[in-house]
Amino acid sequence: MPTSTLPPEAETYRQEVRAFLDEHAPGGRYPPDFGRRLARAGMVAPHWPRPWGLDASPLQQLAIDEVLRERRAPRPVNPIGIGWAGPTLLVAGTDEQHRRFLPGMLDGSEIWCQLFSEPGAGSDLASLTTRAERDGAEWVVTGQKIWTTGAHVARYGILLARTDPDAEAHHGISYFVLDMQSRGITIRPIRQMDGSADFNEVFLDGVRIPASCLVGDEHDGWRLARVTLGNERVSLSGEGALWGMGPTANDLVEIVRQHGGTTDPVLRQRIAALYAEAAVLVLIRMRTLAARLRGLEPGPEASVRKALADEHGQRVMALAVELAGPYGMLADRGPFGSATTTWAQGYLFSPALTIGGGTAEVQRNIIAERVLALPRDA
Ligand SMILES: Cc1cc2nc3c(=O)[nH]c(=O)nc-3n(C[C@H](O)[C@H](O)[C@H](O)COP(=O)(O)OP(=O)(O)OC[C@H]3O[C@@H](n4cnc5c(N)ncnc54)[C@H](O)[C@@H]3O)c2cc1C
């Protein structure tokens, strides 16, 4: 994979990370507050500007990631916060919002969720009807959100609400940070076919949000939502398949190799094709990172990557359960050791990839209009 063939300049960055780990996790023992230390060192989101990140180049990011993986360093898990809400706050949040929200987001002590989708507004998000009305120094929010991943564990949420019902759909929306402990919020879990309940219905009934939690300008929420969704497409379509939950194509190659390889020509072709796809996805990701470095926000290329990565993830998962044989039907026993116990669940989850963060069809519409300059979707 290209990540293991970084140019020689990467070594300086690697050494910095190794020195940090030797100091903060001597002998590979990670202290309970390691996530906080990593966040303070700017290594949780190295591409963010200082002091939150390191203004890191793509190469530095890849080198940091490589060493943290190699040493199995535990990293804060807060994908919606770090992946999507944070970048939007960096674009449009006030200094006070940065100081209040970014440290807890980066060290994982405050989990974030995203309150965008509604029962009547998914792909056509701009038709959302949750209302926010100004009342003195506060906003009062009433409406319903759905598919809110992690609402039940989140401390904060990014929320889109309509602030000008008379304006054209895209122009009357504002973007807020919602304290999930506010009064008037009811959260109901939604059970998924893999047995878990990661997302929820969220009812907002006269919830009060301080004016200081408006992000950017009033009625400018749609522009910021696009920043969030652009980052969502980048981060959901991360390097591994399945939003980081399942095996990667590389893992499958390694497992087949460890089990004596295969002479089955069809299986060999499938594995090779997935391996090649994964390599292409890494290269597209590096291109996106390089664009970021030049100060560009994620553009339509994020949709290209998401369209490819989601279907790649589904193919990887389908092959994984096939390799697992009868174990592919079991939720609690892995065919090839502990790392494979999640395969059955991952397979059941994999259809979600081409829905969440914008469906496969919607990505193709974006590519058609904004990359290929085809006529607009009717
Ligand atoms: C695992 C998972 C986690 C999620 N987490 C969150 C979350 O945390 N927060 C949140 O706000 N939302 C979340 N969502 C919701 C997700 O963003 C929506 O499901 C998605 O945007 C699609 O909207 P919808 O479900 O309303 O489907 P619809 O928009 O109703 O689409 C139904 C079908 O019509 C197709 N379609 C719609 N419009 C077009 C068009 N113009 N051209 C061609 N085809 C079209 C779609 O591709 C789809 O096949 C999550 C979804 C999943 C699966």
Coordinates of N, CA and C in Angstrom, one line a residue, residues 25-132:
A25 N 4.0 7.3 26.8 CA 3.5 5.9 27.0 C 4.7 5.0 27.0
P26 N 5.6 5.2 28.0 CA 6.8 4.4 28.1 C 6.5 2.9 28.1
G27 N 7.3 2.1 27.4 CA 7.1 0.7 27.3 C 5.7 0.3 26.7
G28 N 5.1 1.2 26.0 CA 3.9 0.8 25.3 C 2.7 0.8 26.3
R29 N 2.9 1.4 27.5 CA 1.8 1.4 28.5 C 1.1 2.8 28.4
Y30 N -0.1 2.8 28.0 CA -0.9 4.0 27.7 C -1.6 4.4 29.0
P31 N -1.3 5.6 29.5 CA -2.0 6.1 30.7 C -3.5 6.4 30.4
P32 N -4.4 6.4 31.4 CA -5.8 6.7 31.1 C -6.0 8.0 30.4
D33 N -5.2 9.0 30.7 CA -5.4 10.3 30.0 C -4.6 10.5 28.7
F34 N -4.3 9.3 28.1 CA -3.4 9.4 26.9 C -4.1 10.2 25.8
G35 N -5.5 10.1 25.7 CA -6.2 10.8 24.6 C -6.1 12.3 24.8
R36 N -6.1 12.7 26.0 CA -6.0 14.1 26.3 C -4.6 14.6 25.9
R37 N -3.6 13.8 26.3 CA -2.2 14.2 25.9 C -2.0 14.3 24.4
L38 N -2.6 13.3 23.7 CA -2.5 13.3 22.3 C -3.1 14.5 21.7
A39 N -4.3 14.8 22.2 CA -5.1 16.0 21.7 C -4.2 17.3 22.0
R40 N -3.7 17.4 23.2 CA -2.9 18.6 23.5 C -1.7 18.7 22.6
A41 N -1.1 17.6 22.2 CA 0.0 17.6 21.3 C -0.4 17.9 19.8
G42 N -1.7 18.0 19.6 CA -2.1 18.3 18.2 C -2.2 17.1 17.3
M43 N -2.0 15.9 17.9 CA -1.9 14.8 17.0 C -3.2 14.0 16.8
V44 N -4.3 14.5 17.3 CA -5.6 13.8 17.1 C -6.1 14.3 15.7
A45 N -6.0 15.6 15.4 CA -6.4 16.1 14.1 C -5.3 16.9 13.6
P46 N -4.2 16.3 13.2 CA -2.9 17.1 12.9 C -3.1 18.1 11.8
H47 N -4.1 17.9 10.9 CA -4.3 18.9 9.8 C -5.0 20.2 10.3
W48 N -5.6 20.2 11.5 CA -6.2 21.4 12.0 C -5.1 22.4 12.3
P49 N -5.6 23.7 12.2 CA -4.6 24.8 12.6 C -4.2 24.7 14.0
R50 N -3.0 25.3 14.3 CA -2.6 25.3 15.7 C -3.5 26.3 16.5
P51 N -3.7 26.1 17.7 CA -3.2 25.2 18.7 C -3.9 23.8 18.7
W52 N -5.0 23.7 17.9 CA -5.8 22.5 18.0 C -5.1 21.3 17.2
G53 N -4.5 21.7 16.1 CA -3.7 20.6 15.4 C -2.3 21.1 15.2
L54 N -1.7 20.7 14.1 CA -0.3 21.0 13.8 C -0.1 21.6 12.5
D55 N -1.2 22.1 11.8 CA -1.1 22.6 10.5 C -0.3 21.6 9.6
A56 N -0.6 20.3 9.8 CA 0.3 19.2 9.2 C 0.1 19.1 7.7
S57 N 1.1 18.8 7.0 CA 1.1 18.5 5.6 C 0.5 17.1 5.5
P58 N 0.1 16.7 4.3 CA -0.4 15.4 4.1 C 0.6 14.3 4.5
L59 N 1.9 14.6 4.2 CA 2.9 13.6 4.5 C 3.0 13.5 6.0
Q60 N 3.0 14.6 6.7 CA 3.2 14.6 8.2 C 2.0 13.8 8.8
Q61 N 0.8 14.1 8.2 CA -0.4 13.4 8.7 C -0.3 11.9 8.6
L62 N 0.2 11.5 7.4 CA 0.3 10.0 7.1 C 1.4 9.4 8.0
A63 N 2.4 10.2 8.2 CA 3.5 9.6 9.1 C 3.0 9.5 10.5
I64 N 2.3 10.5 11.0 CA 1.8 10.4 12.4 C 0.8 9.2 12.5
D65 N -0.1 9.1 11.5 CA -1.0 8.0 11.5 C -0.3 6.6 11.5
E66 N 0.7 6.5 10.7 CA 1.4 5.3 10.5 C 2.0 4.9 11.9
V67 N 2.7 5.8 12.6 CA 3.4 5.4 13.8 C 2.3 5.1 14.9
L68 N 1.2 5.9 15.0 CA 0.2 5.6 16.0 C -0.4 4.2 15.8
R69 N -0.6 3.9 14.5 CA -1.1 2.5 14.2 C -0.1 1.5 14.6
E70 N 1.1 1.7 14.2 CA 2.2 0.7 14.5 C 2.3 0.4 16.0
R71 N 2.2 1.5 16.8 CA 2.3 1.3 18.2 C 1.0 1.0 18.9
R72 N -0.1 0.8 18.1 CA -1.4 0.6 18.6 C -1.8 1.6 19.7
A73 N -1.6 2.8 19.4 CA -1.9 3.9 20.3 C -3.4 4.1 20.3
P74 N -4.1 4.1 21.5 CA -5.5 4.4 21.5 C -5.8 5.8 21.2
R75 N -6.7 6.1 20.3 CA -7.0 7.4 19.9 C -8.5 7.8 20.2
P76 N -8.7 9.0 20.6 CA -10.1 9.4 21.0 C -11.1 9.1 19.8
V77 N -12.2 8.5 20.2 CA -13.2 8.1 19.2 C -14.4 9.1 19.3
N78 N -14.5 10.0 18.3 CA -15.5 11.0 18.3 C -15.7 11.4 16.8
P79 N -16.1 10.5 16.0 CA -16.1 10.8 14.5 C -16.9 12.0 14.1
I80 N -18.1 12.1 14.6 CA -18.9 13.2 14.2 C -18.3 14.6 14.7
G81 N -17.8 14.5 15.9 CA -17.2 15.8 16.4 C -15.9 16.1 15.6
I82 N -15.0 15.2 15.6 CA -13.6 15.5 15.0 C -13.7 15.5 13.5
G83 N -14.6 14.6 12.9 CA -14.6 14.6 11.5 C -15.4 15.7 10.8
W84 N -16.6 16.0 11.5 CA -17.5 16.9 10.7 C -17.8 18.2 11.5
A85 N -18.1 18.1 12.8 CA -18.5 19.3 13.5 C -17.3 20.3 13.7
G86 N -16.1 19.7 14.0 CA -14.9 20.5 14.3 C -14.5 21.3 13.1
P87 N -14.4 20.6 11.9 CA -14.0 21.4 10.7 C -14.9 22.6 10.4
T88 N -16.2 22.4 10.7 CA -17.2 23.5 10.4 C -17.0 24.6 11.5
L89 N -16.8 24.2 12.7 CA -16.5 25.3 13.7 C -15.2 26.0 13.4
L90 N -14.3 25.3 12.8 CA -13.0 26.0 12.5 C -13.3 27.0 11.3
V91 N -14.2 26.7 10.4 CA -14.5 27.6 9.3 C -15.3 28.8 9.8
A92 N -16.3 28.5 10.7 CA -17.3 29.6 11.0 C -17.5 29.9 12.5
G93 N -16.9 29.2 13.4 CA -17.1 29.4 14.8 C -16.3 30.6 15.3
T94 N -16.8 31.1 16.5 CA -16.0 32.2 17.1 C -14.9 31.6 17.9
D95 N -13.9 32.5 18.3 CA -12.8 32.0 19.1 C -13.4 31.4 20.4
E96 N -14.4 32.0 21.0 CA -15.0 31.5 22.2 C -15.5 30.1 22.0
Q97 N -16.2 29.9 20.8 CA -16.7 28.5 20.5 C -15.6 27.5 20.4
H98 N -14.5 28.0 19.7 CA -13.3 27.1 19.6 C -12.8 26.7 21.0
R99 N -12.6 27.7 21.8 CA -12.1 27.4 23.2 C -13.0 26.5 24.0
R100 N -14.3 26.7 23.8 CA -15.3 25.9 24.6 C -15.4 24.5 24.1
F101 N -15.5 24.4 22.8 CA -15.9 23.1 22.3 C -14.8 22.2 21.7
L102 N -13.7 22.8 21.2 CA -12.7 21.9 20.5 C -11.9 21.0 21.5
P103 N -11.5 21.5 22.7 CA -10.7 20.5 23.5 C -11.4 19.2 23.9
G104 N -12.6 19.4 24.3 CA -13.4 18.2 24.7 C -13.7 17.3 23.5
M105 N -13.9 17.9 22.4 CA -14.1 17.2 21.1 C -12.9 16.3 20.8
L106 N -11.7 17.0 20.8 CA -10.5 16.3 20.4 C -10.1 15.2 21.3
D107 N -10.3 15.4 22.6 CA -9.8 14.3 23.5 C -10.9 13.3 23.8
G108 N -12.1 13.5 23.1 CA -13.1 12.4 23.2 C -13.9 12.5 24.5
S109 N -13.7 13.5 25.3 CA -14.5 13.5 26.6 C -15.9 14.0 26.4
E110 N -16.1 14.7 25.2 CA -17.4 15.2 24.9 C -17.8 14.7 23.5
I111 N -18.7 13.7 23.4 CA -19.1 13.1 22.2 C -20.1 14.0 21.5
W112 N -20.0 14.1 20.1 CA -20.9 14.9 19.3 C -21.8 14.1 18.4
C113 N -23.0 14.6 18.2 CA -23.9 14.0 17.2 C -24.3 15.1 16.2
Q114 N -25.0 14.6 15.2 CA -25.4 15.5 14.1 C -26.9 15.4 13.9
L115 N -27.6 16.5 14.1 CA -29.1 16.6 14.0 C -29.5 17.3 12.7
F116 N -29.3 16.6 11.6 CA -29.6 17.2 10.3 C -30.9 16.6 9.8
S117 N -30.9 15.2 9.5 CA -32.0 14.5 8.9 C -33.3 14.6 9.7
E118 N -34.4 14.7 8.9 CA -35.7 14.7 9.5 C -36.6 13.7 8.8
P119 N -37.7 13.3 9.4 CA -38.6 12.3 8.7 C -38.9 12.7 7.2
G120 N -39.1 14.0 7.0 CA -39.4 14.5 5.6 C -38.2 15.2 4.9
A121 N -37.0 15.0 5.5 CA -35.9 15.7 4.8 C -34.6 14.9 5.0
G122 N -34.2 14.2 4.0 CA -33.0 13.4 4.0 C -32.1 13.8 2.9
S123 N -32.3 13.2 1.7 CA -31.5 13.7 0.6 C -31.8 15.1 0.3
D124 N -33.1 15.4 0.4 CA -33.5 16.8 0.1 C -33.5 17.6 1.5
L125 N -32.3 17.7 2.0 CA -32.2 18.2 3.4 C -32.7 19.7 3.5
A126 N -32.6 20.4 2.5 CA -33.0 21.8 2.6 C -34.5 22.0 2.8
S127 N -35.3 20.9 2.7 CA -36.7 21.0 3.0 C -37.0 20.8 4.5
L128 N -36.0 20.8 5.4 CA -36.2 20.6 6.8 C -37.2 21.6 7.4
T129 N -37.9 21.1 8.4 CA -39.0 22.0 9.0 C -38.8 22.3 10.5
T130 N -37.8 21.8 11.1 CA -37.5 22.1 12.5 C -37.3 23.6 12.6
R131 N -38.1 24.3 13.5 CA -38.0 25.7 13.6 C -37.2 26.2 14.8
A132 N -36.5 27.3 14.6 CA -35.8 28.0 15.7 C -36.2 29.5 15.7

